[in-house]
Amino acid sequence: MRRRDLIVLIAASAAAPTSALADDSRVALAKAFPMLEPYLTVPAAERSRFYLVYRATRGKRPVSDARAAIVGPGGGAVPLSFDRSGFLTTRLPSLAQLKGDGALVMTGTPFKLIPEARCAIAPSTHIDAGELGAALAQANAAIARLAGPMASL
């Protein structure tokens, strides 16, 4: 091998993206999206005033460079997009996907998805207290329903 060919080979491997060299982490969807399955089992009318969002975190800090995809049993991948704060901006998996054999495949350094419940109220400088109270009452009722007998503890 000539010296020039060796230099070109080294330069090409150094210029290769690091994500191609990184290992992908694969996690079952039900495990990757904690609390999503119980949330989706609550009828839509009983969760119309609140919703779940997920944030990518690593070491309890938001991840700004999270990259992942939902991979189905057939191998088809649906890429997920995250904003700079680490919040998932695409649609969440369905109940059928959670119960299926799909997986979350994270590219690069692995991260965790942390759920956050939010009130379904339009952003405003003045929030209607009655609307906020109704959203909190609905969220508390859903939590009590999911917790069952453990809710009284």
PDB file of C-alpha atoms in Angstrom:
ATOM      1  CA  MET A   1       0.000   0.000   0.000  1.00  0.00           C
ATOM      2  CA  ARG A   2       1.355   3.364  -0.915  1.00  0.00           C
ATOM      3  CA  ARG A   3       1.786   6.114   1.637  1.00  0.00           C
ATOM      4  CA  ARG A   4      -0.673   8.419  -0.160  1.00  0.00           C
ATOM      5  CA  ASP A   5      -3.381   5.707  -0.144  1.00  0.00           C
ATOM      6  CA  LEU A   6      -2.833   5.154   3.567  1.00  0.00           C
ATOM      7  CA  ILE A   7      -3.188   8.886   4.291  1.00  0.00           C
ATOM      8  CA  VAL A   8      -6.419   9.039   2.261  1.00  0.00           C
ATOM      9  CA  LEU A   9      -7.795   6.019   4.164  1.00  0.00           C
ATOM     10  CA  ILE A  10      -6.952   7.562   7.550  1.00  0.00           C
ATOM     11  CA  ALA A  11      -8.469  10.920   6.544  1.00  0.00           C
ATOM     12  CA  ALA A  12     -11.651   9.242   5.305  1.00  0.00           C
ATOM     13  CA  SER A  13     -12.090   7.271   8.529  1.00  0.00           C
ATOM     14  CA  ALA A  14     -11.455  10.388  10.635  1.00  0.00           C
ATOM     15  CA  ALA A  15     -14.063  12.334   8.659  1.00  0.00           C
ATOM     16  CA  ALA A  16     -16.715   9.616   9.158  1.00  0.00           C
ATOM     17  CA  PRO A  17     -19.573  10.720  11.410  1.00  0.00           C
ATOM     18  CA  THR A  18     -19.239   9.526  14.991  1.00  0.00           C
ATOM     19  CA  SER A  19     -22.856   8.334  15.067  1.00  0.00           C
ATOM     20  CA  ALA A  20     -21.951   5.669  12.542  1.00  0.00           C
ATOM     21  CA  LEU A  21     -19.373   4.362  14.985  1.00  0.00           C
ATOM     22  CA  ALA A  22     -21.598   4.568  18.067  1.00  0.00           C
ATOM     23  CA  ASP A  23     -23.654   1.639  19.263  1.00  0.00           C
ATOM     24  CA  ASP A  24     -27.423   1.952  19.159  1.00  0.00           C
ATOM     25  CA  SER A  25     -29.313   1.239  22.380  1.00  0.00           C
ATOM     26  CA  ARG A  26     -32.549  -0.708  22.023  1.00  0.00           C
ATOM     27  CA  VAL A  27     -35.282  -0.538  24.698  1.00  0.00           C
ATOM     28  CA  ALA A  28     -38.813  -1.974  24.663  1.00  0.00           C
ATOM     29  CA  LEU A  29     -41.396   0.769  24.068  1.00  0.00           C
ATOM     30  CA  ALA A  30     -43.336   0.054  27.265  1.00  0.00           C
ATOM     31  CA  LYS A  31     -40.124   0.449  29.260  1.00  0.00           C
ATOM     32  CA  ALA A  32     -38.890   3.482  27.312  1.00  0.00           C
ATOM     33  CA  PHE A  33     -42.145   5.420  27.816  1.00  0.00           C
ATOM     34  CA  PRO A  34     -42.969   5.050  31.538  1.00  0.00           C
ATOM     35  CA  MET A  35     -46.591   5.768  32.553  1.00  0.00           C
ATOM     36  CA  LEU A  36     -47.781   5.971  28.937  1.00  0.00           C
ATOM     37  CA  GLU A  37     -49.634   2.645  28.929  1.00  0.00           C
ATOM     38  CA  PRO A  38     -51.698   3.450  32.066  1.00  0.00           C
ATOM     39  CA  TYR A  39     -52.369   6.940  30.682  1.00  0.00           C
ATOM     40  CA  LEU A  40     -53.642   5.535  27.377  1.00  0.00           C
ATOM     41  CA  THR A  41     -55.950   3.066  29.181  1.00  0.00           C
ATOM     42  CA  VAL A  42     -57.887   6.002  30.666  1.00  0.00           C
ATOM     43  CA  PRO A  43     -60.727   6.899  28.256  1.00  0.00           C
ATOM     44  CA  ALA A  44     -60.017   9.992  26.159  1.00  0.00           C
ATOM     45  CA  ALA A  45     -62.969  11.894  27.653  1.00  0.00           C
ATOM     46  CA  GLU A  46     -61.483  11.422  31.129  1.00  0.00           C
ATOM     47  CA  ARG A  47     -58.089  12.831  30.088  1.00  0.00           C
ATOM     48  CA  SER A  48     -59.160  15.656  27.810  1.00  0.00           C
ATOM     49  CA  ARG A  49     -57.899  18.412  30.137  1.00  0.00           C
ATOM     50  CA  PHE A  50     -54.352  17.089  30.598  1.00  0.00           C
ATOM     51  CA  TYR A  51     -51.757  15.251  28.543  1.00  0.00           C
ATOM     52  CA  LEU A  52     -48.313  13.655  28.858  1.00  0.00           C
ATOM     53  CA  VAL A  53     -45.097  14.923  27.335  1.00  0.00           C
ATOM     54  CA  TYR A  54     -41.694  13.256  27.495  1.00  0.00           C
ATOM     55  CA  ARG A  55     -38.276  14.833  27.951  1.00  0.00           C
ATOM     56  CA  ALA A  56     -34.985  13.172  27.120  1.00  0.00           C
ATOM     57  CA  THR A  57     -32.617  13.302  30.092  1.00  0.00           C
ATOM     58  CA  ARG A  58     -29.173  12.015  30.872  1.00  0.00           C
ATOM     59  CA  GLY A  59     -28.012  12.229  34.472  1.00  0.00           C
ATOM     60  CA  LYS A  60     -31.117  14.270  35.448  1.00  0.00           C
ATOM     61  CA  ARG A  61     -30.239  16.944  32.863  1.00  0.00           C
ATOM     62  CA  PRO A  62     -32.082  17.642  29.602  1.00  0.00           C
ATOM     63  CA  VAL A  63     -30.501  16.257  26.459  1.00  0.00           C
ATOM     64  CA  SER A  64     -30.350  18.674  23.527  1.00  0.00           C
ATOM     65  CA  ASP A  65     -28.929  16.193  21.020  1.00  0.00           C
ATOM     66  CA  ALA A  66     -31.289  13.235  21.531  1.00  0.00           C
ATOM     67  CA  ARG A  67     -31.826  11.047  18.469  1.00  0.00           C
ATOM     68  CA  ALA A  68     -34.107   8.028  18.424  1.00  0.00           C
ATOM     69  CA  ALA A  69     -36.602   6.078  16.358  1.00  0.00           C
ATOM     70  CA  ILE A  70     -39.443   3.668  17.009  1.00  0.00           C
ATOM     71  CA  VAL A  71     -38.682   0.408  15.259  1.00  0.00           C
ATOM     72  CA  GLY A  72     -41.537  -1.982  14.636  1.00  0.00           C
ATOM     73  CA  PRO A  73     -41.366  -5.777  14.477  1.00  0.00           C
ATOM     74  CA  GLY A  74     -41.003  -5.610  10.683  1.00  0.00           C
ATOM     75  CA  GLY A  75     -37.963  -3.367  10.963  1.00  0.00           C
ATOM     76  CA  GLY A  76     -39.604  -0.132   9.778  1.00  0.00           C
ATOM     77  CA  ALA A  77     -38.278   2.852  11.713  1.00  0.00           C
ATOM     78  CA  VAL A  78     -40.261   5.988  12.577  1.00  0.00           C
ATOM     79  CA  PRO A  79     -37.820   8.743  13.600  1.00  0.00           C
ATOM     80  CA  LEU A  80     -38.638  10.843  16.656  1.00  0.00           C
ATOM     81  CA  SER A  81     -37.738  14.493  16.877  1.00  0.00           C
ATOM     82  CA  PHE A  82     -36.758  16.415  19.990  1.00  0.00           C
ATOM     83  CA  ASP A  83     -36.457  20.157  20.562  1.00  0.00           C
ATOM     84  CA  ARG A  84     -33.419  21.868  22.119  1.00  0.00           C
ATOM     85  CA  SER A  85     -34.853  21.375  25.614  1.00  0.00           C
ATOM     86  CA  GLY A  86     -35.078  17.622  25.064  1.00  0.00           C
ATOM     87  CA  PHE A  87     -38.882  17.486  24.757  1.00  0.00           C
ATOM     88  CA  LEU A  88     -40.318  14.973  22.318  1.00  0.00           C
ATOM     89  CA  THR A  89     -42.127  16.928  19.597  1.00  0.00           C
ATOM     90  CA  THR A  90     -43.561  14.043  17.568  1.00  0.00           C
ATOM     91  CA  ARG A  91     -46.612  11.937  18.337  1.00  0.00           C
ATOM     92  CA  LEU A  92     -46.365   9.411  21.164  1.00  0.00           C
ATOM     93  CA  PRO A  93     -46.654   5.659  20.466  1.00  0.00           C
ATOM     94  CA  SER A  94     -50.148   4.150  20.509  1.00  0.00           C
ATOM     95  CA  LEU A  95     -51.350   1.534  22.974  1.00  0.00           C
ATOM     96  CA  ALA A  96     -51.063  -1.129  20.255  1.00  0.00           C
ATOM     97  CA  GLN A  97     -47.422  -0.165  19.629  1.00  0.00           C
ATOM     98  CA  LEU A  98     -46.655  -0.301  23.362  1.00  0.00           C
ATOM     99  CA  LYS A  99     -48.131  -3.778  23.680  1.00  0.00           C
ATOM    100  CA  GLY A 100     -46.446  -4.968  20.465  1.00  0.00           C
ATOM    101  CA  ASP A 101     -42.854  -5.951  19.844  1.00  0.00           C
ATOM    102  CA  GLY A 102     -41.693  -2.454  18.922  1.00  0.00           C
ATOM    103  CA  ALA A 103     -38.609  -0.865  20.430  1.00  0.00           C
ATOM    104  CA  LEU A 104     -37.103   2.561  20.931  1.00  0.00           C
ATOM    105  CA  VAL A 105     -33.684   2.675  19.282  1.00  0.00           C
ATOM    106  CA  MET A 106     -31.448   5.473  20.570  1.00  0.00           C
ATOM    107  CA  THR A 107     -28.558   6.576  18.404  1.00  0.00           C
ATOM    108  CA  GLY A 108     -25.419   7.665  20.224  1.00  0.00           C
ATOM    109  CA  THR A 109     -25.245   8.022  23.990  1.00  0.00           C
ATOM    110  CA  PRO A 110     -28.355   6.500  25.630  1.00  0.00           C
ATOM    111  CA  PHE A 111     -30.848   8.647  27.535  1.00  0.00           C
ATOM    112  CA  LYS A 112     -34.061   8.217  29.527  1.00  0.00           C
ATOM    113  CA  LEU A 113     -37.498   9.605  28.749  1.00  0.00           C
ATOM    114  CA  ILE A 114     -39.099  11.294  31.749  1.00  0.00           C
ATOM    115  CA  PRO A 115     -42.881  11.889  31.683  1.00  0.00           C
ATOM    116  CA  GLU A 116     -44.434  15.227  32.572  1.00  0.00           C
ATOM    117  CA  ALA A 117     -48.168  15.884  32.936  1.00  0.00           C
ATOM    118  CA  ARG A 118     -49.407  19.183  31.528  1.00  0.00           C
ATOM    119  CA  CYS A 119     -52.756  20.943  31.619  1.00  0.00           C
ATOM    120  CA  ALA A 120     -54.409  21.365  28.235  1.00  0.00           C
ATOM    121  CA  ILE A 121     -54.861  25.122  28.636  1.00  0.00           C
ATOM    122  CA  ALA A 122     -53.934  27.656  25.993  1.00  0.00           C
ATOM    123  CA  PRO A 123     -50.822  29.676  26.913  1.00  0.00           C
ATOM    124  CA  SER A 124     -51.760  33.041  28.333  1.00  0.00           C
ATOM    125  CA  THR A 125     -50.511  35.726  30.705  1.00  0.00           C
ATOM    126  CA  HIS A 126     -53.691  35.207  32.745  1.00  0.00           C
ATOM    127  CA  ILE A 127     -54.878  31.654  33.414  1.00  0.00           C
ATOM    128  CA  ASP A 128     -58.507  31.063  34.329  1.00  0.00           C
ATOM    129  CA  ALA A 129     -58.557  29.513  37.815  1.00  0.00           C
ATOM    130  CA  GLY A 130     -61.736  27.553  37.076  1.00  0.00           C
ATOM    131  CA  GLU A 131     -60.199  25.988  33.978  1.00  0.00           C
ATOM    132  CA  LEU A 132     -57.021  25.111  35.863  1.00  0.00           C
ATOM    133  CA  GLY A 133     -59.046  23.635  38.735  1.00  0.00           C
ATOM    134  CA  ALA A 134     -61.053  21.466  36.323  1.00  0.00           C
ATOM    135  CA  ALA A 135     -57.848  20.206  34.699  1.00  0.00           C
ATOM    136  CA  LEU A 136     -56.298  19.359  38.070  1.00  0.00           C
ATOM    137  CA  ALA A 137     -59.489  17.633  39.247  1.00  0.00           C
ATOM    138  CA  GLN A 138     -59.536  15.520  36.088  1.00  0.00           C
ATOM    139  CA  ALA A 139     -55.843  14.614  36.453  1.00  0.00           C
ATOM    140  CA  ASN A 140     -56.322  13.694  40.139  1.00  0.00           C
ATOM    141  CA  ALA A 141     -59.353  11.531  39.286  1.00  0.00           C
ATOM    142  CA  ALA A 142     -57.367   9.689  36.606  1.00  0.00           C
ATOM    143  CA  ILE A 143     -54.465   9.136  39.015  1.00  0.00           C
ATOM    144  CA  ALA A 144     -56.837   7.834  41.710  1.00  0.00           C
ATOM    145  CA  ARG A 145     -58.450   5.501  39.172  1.00  0.00           C
ATOM    146  CA  LEU A 146     -55.083   4.112  38.078  1.00  0.00           C
ATOM    147  CA  ALA A 147     -53.764   3.773  41.623  1.00  0.00           C
ATOM    148  CA  GLY A 148     -56.885   1.937  42.792  1.00  0.00           C
ATOM    149  CA  PRO A 149     -56.707   0.922  46.464  1.00  0.00           C
ATOM    150  CA  MET A 150     -53.173   2.342  46.723  1.00  0.00           C
ATOM    151  CA  ALA A 151     -54.570   5.879  46.195  1.00  0.00           C
ATOM    152  CA  SER A 152     -55.631   6.151  49.838  1.00  0.00           C
ATOM    153  CA  LEU A 153     -52.094   5.549  51.114  1.00  0.00           C
TER     154      LEU A 153
END
